[in-house]
DNA sequence: CATGAATGAGTTTTCATTCAT
DNA sequence: TATGAATGAAAACTCATTCAT
């Protein structure tokens, strides 16, 4: 109950970021007012400016601190998979990616709405595709997967999962993997 | 140079829609002001209201009149393809779809930015996936393509083309088709 | 059917004044737009400016040309009454005044709404009270009515009729006269 | 000089209502801009919207909070009059009513100008006439006043005082009462 | 730390008025 | 005579931001 100053400040900061994320996702960055956000956080607009320089700084902080690129990287490079079949690992990977997007639906919405976020989103996509492509290439090199254009394949699965999430009709990742690698079960 | 009143009005209307599309794509619907649009069209803000009831009505008109769903439908249902190999037709189809998105990049941007456009975009995606899926299913039934989950395949190619366009790194549709149907060349 | 230029112009002018009167009465002078008026007249706003210099000029013309002060004067000074009993004449007079207000309800509304019309209305009231006062004084002098403060009496009946009209509950003028002159029937 | 937040807000609210009342009275509700009002209050237009939802809400608040119907009711029903002669009480009553209108000249002007206020004004008139009518009827029943149409009489005195106030030539209430009840002095 | 009154620069929208056709 | 496209100025209103308390 008793928080130190520092804890309290940290807690408030996070609370504001939470509120901002929710509100931005619902109304879009431009459509949401500072008042909307402070209302959602149960504080007054003025307080927001003790924690963030401006509305724009708030958006940037959100993108920087809540961005899930690190988590995506983790997911896609997790070790201890070498022993398991490529299609199994790939399925799991895509499911994890799908889950990541689901968990961060609000942030994804911000990525889509904000003109600012264009670059951040592009980076996410590039990185994701590269990591999946590397995985596929390694397994092709190992002779486990048939030779194919791994970059295109990575791009394909990545895009499919992302769009499916965004349009609200989640994809069945098993089927997706089977579509691409029908013989490697 | 001399235009009738009616022609002038029609021309101005289109010009305003053009300007709005450009500005909305660049700044987002919420980020663009009516003044931005009228400036882009070289007129005064008031004039916009002779042609459209409100900024919102302008967005709706844009989505309704400049929507490329009809063109998409045309593309995907064009006849005279029965005689040609499925992969060839599919490649052509996806290239056309990619071209359509390229031609309508601004509108696509609006679809992405506007909270209003969420529904319109979802419909576009659904329709596109359905039409491609139907095509694939017919060719599978005809024994030309290997049996596979045609719905997932449709979703895959559709999403891949769309995301590639959006992220600015156009996909090579031939490679995409070959990835899915390596043996049907 | 064929009108001379002059006739046509006169007719249109009157039509515009009619429309303006109706619209001003309904929405108030400030609340009514030039477009409202031209719409009501079935013409375009531009045309209005061929007949009147400005919206304000239109109001002034309305007050000047449609003012019923002349008619009021006529009513209150009509001759051929000397032979009849004062209360009878007074009753008839007030009824006629009431009728005049009813016939000009729209104009009265404009008088009330327009800040401009304050002076015109005051003049109307003054004149009306003076004329009724003169009538009463003459009859007192003739010994037909009891001596009383004729100015106050005039003001009283005038105000009563006017307010009753305006608030929508027309007064029974016979009762009003009987109230003031119970013995002079 | 030092005011608490709450006091300051309350004070500002009243100040804005004061300013609005003055400006509305001078220019009419439609003729007055929000800027006119904020200028009169020495603040920026935006501040007005912290205290009132819209210009229309401001008018309604004015009518509701500054309406003098309660005060009118008080005046006309004040007790402790039974012992005094009816004409004396009536004279005093009308003088008080006249004073009330004088004190609220601005509000009366708003009543006259605003299309919205039509209903509020009608209620005021109705109520006022009813209360005066009741008073007269009681005194007739008590045999103190001659039998007469008390409703018409009430309407008469009410209208006379109101119009006189409005047209700027205050009535002499003693004379008015004497006109109606010449023998009851 | 937190409030919320206040600002100023913007927003969308309206409208009296002009003028080429 | 009549139209209606276009303007410019102002309207109502919003909102990010500041600051005294």
PDB file of N, CA and C in Angstrom, chain D residues 51-105:
ATOM      1  N   UNK D  51     -17.532  25.761 -18.863  1.00  0.00           N
ATOM      2  CA  UNK D  51     -18.640  26.012 -17.941  1.00  0.00           C
ATOM      3  C   UNK D  51     -19.999  25.685 -18.544  1.00  0.00           C
ATOM      4  N   UNK D  52     -20.076  25.758 -19.862  1.00  0.00           N
ATOM      5  CA  UNK D  52     -21.348  25.457 -20.520  1.00  0.00           C
ATOM      6  C   UNK D  52     -21.069  24.642 -21.769  1.00  0.00           C
ATOM      7  N   UNK D  53     -21.906  23.675 -21.999  1.00  0.00           N
ATOM      8  CA  UNK D  53     -21.670  22.744 -23.096  1.00  0.00           C
ATOM      9  C   UNK D  53     -21.712  23.397 -24.469  1.00  0.00           C
ATOM     10  N   UNK D  54     -22.544  24.387 -24.598  1.00  0.00           N
ATOM     11  CA  UNK D  54     -22.713  25.033 -25.892  1.00  0.00           C
ATOM     12  C   UNK D  54     -23.364  26.386 -25.665  1.00  0.00           C
ATOM     13  N   UNK D  55     -23.425  27.151 -26.699  1.00  0.00           N
ATOM     14  CA  UNK D  55     -24.098  28.445 -26.601  1.00  0.00           C
ATOM     15  C   UNK D  55     -25.552  28.221 -26.201  1.00  0.00           C
ATOM     16  N   UNK D  56     -26.152  27.228 -26.797  1.00  0.00           N
ATOM     17  CA  UNK D  56     -27.555  26.951 -26.488  1.00  0.00           C
ATOM     18  C   UNK D  56     -27.725  26.588 -25.009  1.00  0.00           C
ATOM     19  N   UNK D  57     -26.825  25.779 -24.502  1.00  0.00           N
ATOM     20  CA  UNK D  57     -26.893  25.409 -23.089  1.00  0.00           C
ATOM     21  C   UNK D  57     -26.764  26.640 -22.201  1.00  0.00           C
ATOM     22  N   UNK D  58     -25.965  27.578 -22.662  1.00  0.00           N
ATOM     23  CA  UNK D  58     -25.793  28.823 -21.909  1.00  0.00           C
ATOM     24  C   UNK D  58     -27.126  29.571 -21.822  1.00  0.00           C
ATOM     25  N   UNK D  59     -27.810  29.656 -22.933  1.00  0.00           N
ATOM     26  CA  UNK D  59     -29.123  30.316 -22.951  1.00  0.00           C
ATOM     27  C   UNK D  59     -30.082  29.604 -22.003  1.00  0.00           C
ATOM     28  N   UNK D  60     -30.082  28.303 -22.084  1.00  0.00           N
ATOM     29  CA  UNK D  60     -31.008  27.544 -21.243  1.00  0.00           C
ATOM     30  C   UNK D  60     -30.697  27.724 -19.758  1.00  0.00           C
ATOM     31  N   UNK D  61     -29.402  27.703 -19.453  1.00  0.00           N
ATOM     32  CA  UNK D  61     -29.006  27.921 -18.065  1.00  0.00           C
ATOM     33  C   UNK D  61     -29.476  29.288 -17.587  1.00  0.00           C
ATOM     34  N   UNK D  62     -29.284  30.263 -18.438  1.00  0.00           N
ATOM     35  CA  UNK D  62     -29.699  31.620 -18.124  1.00  0.00           C
ATOM     36  C   UNK D  62     -31.191  31.658 -17.806  1.00  0.00           C
ATOM     37  N   UNK D  63     -31.955  31.054 -18.657  1.00  0.00           N
ATOM     38  CA  UNK D  63     -33.398  31.062 -18.475  1.00  0.00           C
ATOM     39  C   UNK D  63     -33.794  30.312 -17.205  1.00  0.00           C
ATOM     40  N   UNK D  64     -33.090  29.216 -16.961  1.00  0.00           N
ATOM     41  CA  UNK D  64     -33.440  28.390 -15.810  1.00  0.00           C
ATOM     42  C   UNK D  64     -32.981  29.016 -14.494  1.00  0.00           C
ATOM     43  N   UNK D  65     -31.748  29.499 -14.459  1.00  0.00           N
ATOM     44  CA  UNK D  65     -31.184  29.973 -13.193  1.00  0.00           C
ATOM     45  C   UNK D  65     -31.490  31.439 -12.896  1.00  0.00           C
ATOM     46  N   UNK D  66     -31.683  32.200 -13.959  1.00  0.00           N
ATOM     47  CA  UNK D  66     -31.934  33.613 -13.732  1.00  0.00           C
ATOM     48  C   UNK D  66     -33.402  33.971 -13.931  1.00  0.00           C
ATOM     49  N   UNK D  67     -34.187  32.977 -14.272  1.00  0.00           N
ATOM     50  CA  UNK D  67     -35.611  33.231 -14.472  1.00  0.00           C
ATOM     51  C   UNK D  67     -36.209  33.803 -13.194  1.00  0.00           C
ATOM     52  N   UNK D  68     -37.108  34.729 -13.316  1.00  0.00           N
ATOM     53  CA  UNK D  68     -37.619  35.368 -12.107  1.00  0.00           C
ATOM     54  C   UNK D  68     -39.028  34.895 -11.775  1.00  0.00           C
ATOM     55  N   UNK D  69     -39.414  33.774 -12.328  1.00  0.00           N
ATOM     56  CA  UNK D  69     -40.730  33.232 -12.031  1.00  0.00           C
ATOM     57  C   UNK D  69     -40.900  32.977 -10.523  1.00  0.00           C
ATOM     58  N   UNK D  70     -39.923  32.378  -9.859  1.00  0.00           N
ATOM     59  CA  UNK D  70     -40.050  32.159  -8.407  1.00  0.00           C
ATOM     60  C   UNK D  70     -40.274  33.473  -7.657  1.00  0.00           C
ATOM     61  N   UNK D  71     -39.457  34.454  -8.034  1.00  0.00           N
ATOM     62  CA  UNK D  71     -39.576  35.766  -7.380  1.00  0.00           C
ATOM     63  C   UNK D  71     -40.971  36.356  -7.656  1.00  0.00           C
ATOM     64  N   UNK D  72     -41.442  36.189  -8.871  1.00  0.00           N
ATOM     65  CA  UNK D  72     -42.777  36.670  -9.223  1.00  0.00           C
ATOM     66  C   UNK D  72     -43.834  36.011  -8.345  1.00  0.00           C
ATOM     67  N   UNK D  73     -43.698  34.713  -8.200  1.00  0.00           N
ATOM     68  CA  UNK D  73     -44.643  33.953  -7.390  1.00  0.00           C
ATOM     69  C   UNK D  73     -44.661  34.466  -5.950  1.00  0.00           C
ATOM     70  N   UNK D  74     -43.473  34.645  -5.422  1.00  0.00           N
ATOM     71  CA  UNK D  74     -43.310  35.197  -4.069  1.00  0.00           C
ATOM     72  C   UNK D  74     -44.065  36.506  -3.919  1.00  0.00           C
ATOM     73  N   UNK D  75     -43.747  37.394  -4.841  1.00  0.00           N
ATOM     74  CA  UNK D  75     -44.354  38.721  -4.820  1.00  0.00           C
ATOM     75  C   UNK D  75     -45.865  38.638  -4.774  1.00  0.00           C
ATOM     76  N   UNK D  76     -46.381  37.848  -5.683  1.00  0.00           N
ATOM     77  CA  UNK D  76     -47.825  37.849  -5.879  1.00  0.00           C
ATOM     78  C   UNK D  76     -48.578  37.047  -4.824  1.00  0.00           C
ATOM     79  N   UNK D  77     -47.853  36.274  -4.030  1.00  0.00           N
ATOM     80  CA  UNK D  77     -48.536  35.470  -3.020  1.00  0.00           C
ATOM     81  C   UNK D  77     -48.151  35.872  -1.601  1.00  0.00           C
ATOM     82  N   UNK D  78     -47.349  36.925  -1.519  1.00  0.00           N
ATOM     83  CA  UNK D  78     -46.908  37.363  -0.194  1.00  0.00           C
ATOM     84  C   UNK D  78     -48.116  37.554   0.721  1.00  0.00           C
ATOM     85  N   UNK D  79     -47.951  37.097   1.944  1.00  0.00           N
ATOM     86  CA  UNK D  79     -49.090  37.139   2.883  1.00  0.00           C
ATOM     87  C   UNK D  79     -49.142  38.468   3.617  1.00  0.00           C
ATOM     88  N   UNK D  80     -49.935  38.525   4.663  1.00  0.00           N
ATOM     89  CA  UNK D  80     -49.976  39.720   5.506  1.00  0.00           C
ATOM     90  C   UNK D  80     -50.643  40.895   4.829  1.00  0.00           C
ATOM     91  N   UNK D  81     -51.487  40.587   3.842  1.00  0.00           N
ATOM     92  CA  UNK D  81     -52.110  41.686   3.114  1.00  0.00           C
ATOM     93  C   UNK D  81     -53.616  41.768   3.405  1.00  0.00           C
ATOM     94  N   UNK D  82     -54.050  40.723   4.027  1.00  0.00           N
ATOM     95  CA  UNK D  82     -55.500  40.587   4.157  1.00  0.00           C
ATOM     96  C   UNK D  82     -56.155  41.780   4.844  1.00  0.00           C
ATOM     97  N   UNK D  83     -55.416  42.358   5.751  1.00  0.00           N
ATOM     98  CA  UNK D  83     -56.013  43.432   6.512  1.00  0.00           C
ATOM     99  C   UNK D  83     -56.152  44.718   5.699  1.00  0.00           C
ATOM    100  N   UNK D  84     -55.379  44.845   4.657  1.00  0.00           N
ATOM    101  CA  UNK D  84     -55.376  46.120   3.953  1.00  0.00           C
ATOM    102  C   UNK D  84     -56.333  46.144   2.767  1.00  0.00           C
ATOM    103  N   UNK D  85     -56.736  47.337   2.358  1.00  0.00           N
ATOM    104  CA  UNK D  85     -57.693  47.463   1.257  1.00  0.00           C
ATOM    105  C   UNK D  85     -57.145  46.829  -0.032  1.00  0.00           C
ATOM    106  N   UNK D  86     -58.016  46.226  -0.789  1.00  0.00           N
ATOM    107  CA  UNK D  86     -57.624  45.527  -2.018  1.00  0.00           C
ATOM    108  C   UNK D  86     -56.887  46.445  -2.983  1.00  0.00           C
ATOM    109  N   UNK D  87     -57.404  47.633  -3.192  1.00  0.00           N
ATOM    110  CA  UNK D  87     -56.762  48.515  -4.182  1.00  0.00           C
ATOM    111  C   UNK D  87     -55.358  48.906  -3.747  1.00  0.00           C
ATOM    112  N   UNK D  88     -55.190  49.048  -2.456  1.00  0.00           N
ATOM    113  CA  UNK D  88     -53.860  49.368  -1.958  1.00  0.00           C
ATOM    114  C   UNK D  88     -52.900  48.209  -2.221  1.00  0.00           C
ATOM    115  N   UNK D  89     -53.372  47.028  -1.871  1.00  0.00           N
ATOM    116  CA  UNK D  89     -52.541  45.841  -2.100  1.00  0.00           C
ATOM    117  C   UNK D  89     -52.258  45.671  -3.589  1.00  0.00           C
ATOM    118  N   UNK D  90     -53.272  45.844  -4.385  1.00  0.00           N
ATOM    119  CA  UNK D  90     -53.113  45.662  -5.834  1.00  0.00           C
ATOM    120  C   UNK D  90     -52.083  46.654  -6.397  1.00  0.00           C
ATOM    121  N   UNK D  91     -52.207  47.864  -5.943  1.00  0.00           N
ATOM    122  CA  UNK D  91     -51.256  48.887  -6.394  1.00  0.00           C
ATOM    123  C   UNK D  91     -49.824  48.475  -6.041  1.00  0.00           C
ATOM    124  N   UNK D  92     -49.675  48.073  -4.822  1.00  0.00           N
ATOM    125  CA  UNK D  92     -48.354  47.656  -4.357  1.00  0.00           C
ATOM    126  C   UNK D  92     -47.837  46.470  -5.177  1.00  0.00           C
ATOM    127  N   UNK D  93     -48.732  45.561  -5.426  1.00  0.00           N
ATOM    128  CA  UNK D  93     -48.417  44.353  -6.188  1.00  0.00           C
ATOM    129  C   UNK D  93     -47.902  44.695  -7.581  1.00  0.00           C
ATOM    130  N   UNK D  94     -48.657  45.565  -8.219  1.00  0.00           N
ATOM    131  CA  UNK D  94     -48.274  45.925  -9.588  1.00  0.00           C
ATOM    132  C   UNK D  94     -46.969  46.710  -9.600  1.00  0.00           C
ATOM    133  N   UNK D  95     -46.804  47.546  -8.594  1.00  0.00           N
ATOM    134  CA  UNK D  95     -45.545  48.284  -8.499  1.00  0.00           C
ATOM    135  C   UNK D  95     -44.386  47.312  -8.337  1.00  0.00           C
ATOM    136  N   UNK D  96     -44.617  46.296  -7.513  1.00  0.00           N
ATOM    137  CA  UNK D  96     -43.571  45.299  -7.297  1.00  0.00           C
ATOM    138  C   UNK D  96     -43.283  44.530  -8.599  1.00  0.00           C
ATOM    139  N   UNK D  97     -44.337  44.200  -9.294  1.00  0.00           N
ATOM    140  CA  UNK D  97     -44.174  43.499 -10.576  1.00  0.00           C
ATOM    141  C   UNK D  97     -43.394  44.376 -11.548  1.00  0.00           C
ATOM    142  N   UNK D  98     -43.781  45.629 -11.600  1.00  0.00           N
ATOM    143  CA  UNK D  98     -43.080  46.576 -12.458  1.00  0.00           C
ATOM    144  C   UNK D  98     -41.606  46.653 -12.068  1.00  0.00           C
ATOM    145  N   UNK D  99     -41.351  46.703 -10.788  1.00  0.00           N
ATOM    146  CA  UNK D  99     -39.971  46.742 -10.313  1.00  0.00           C
ATOM    147  C   UNK D  99     -39.214  45.483 -10.698  1.00  0.00           C
ATOM    148  N   UNK D 100     -39.893  44.366 -10.596  1.00  0.00           N
ATOM    149  CA  UNK D 100     -39.275  43.090 -10.959  1.00  0.00           C
ATOM    150  C   UNK D 100     -38.858  43.101 -12.429  1.00  0.00           C
ATOM    151  N   UNK D 101     -39.745  43.593 -13.259  1.00  0.00           N
ATOM    152  CA  UNK D 101     -39.423  43.666 -14.684  1.00  0.00           C
ATOM    153  C   UNK D 101     -38.279  44.641 -14.932  1.00  0.00           C
ATOM    154  N   UNK D 102     -38.292  45.734 -14.195  1.00  0.00           N
ATOM    155  CA  UNK D 102     -37.213  46.715 -14.348  1.00  0.00           C
ATOM    156  C   UNK D 102     -35.880  46.100 -13.949  1.00  0.00           C
ATOM    157  N   UNK D 103     -35.893  45.372 -12.828  1.00  0.00           N
ATOM    158  CA  UNK D 103     -34.656  44.735 -12.364  1.00  0.00           C
ATOM    159  C   UNK D 103     -34.158  43.677 -13.334  1.00  0.00           C
ATOM    160  N   UNK D 104     -35.089  43.087 -14.050  1.00  0.00           N
ATOM    161  CA  UNK D 104     -34.721  41.990 -14.945  1.00  0.00           C
ATOM    162  C   UNK D 104     -34.885  42.365 -16.407  1.00  0.00           C
ATOM    163  N   UNK D 105     -34.670  43.648 -16.675  1.00  0.00           N
ATOM    164  CA  UNK D 105     -34.888  44.128 -18.043  1.00  0.00           C
ATOM    165  C   UNK D 105     -34.107  43.292 -19.062  1.00  0.00           C
TER     166      UNK D 105
END
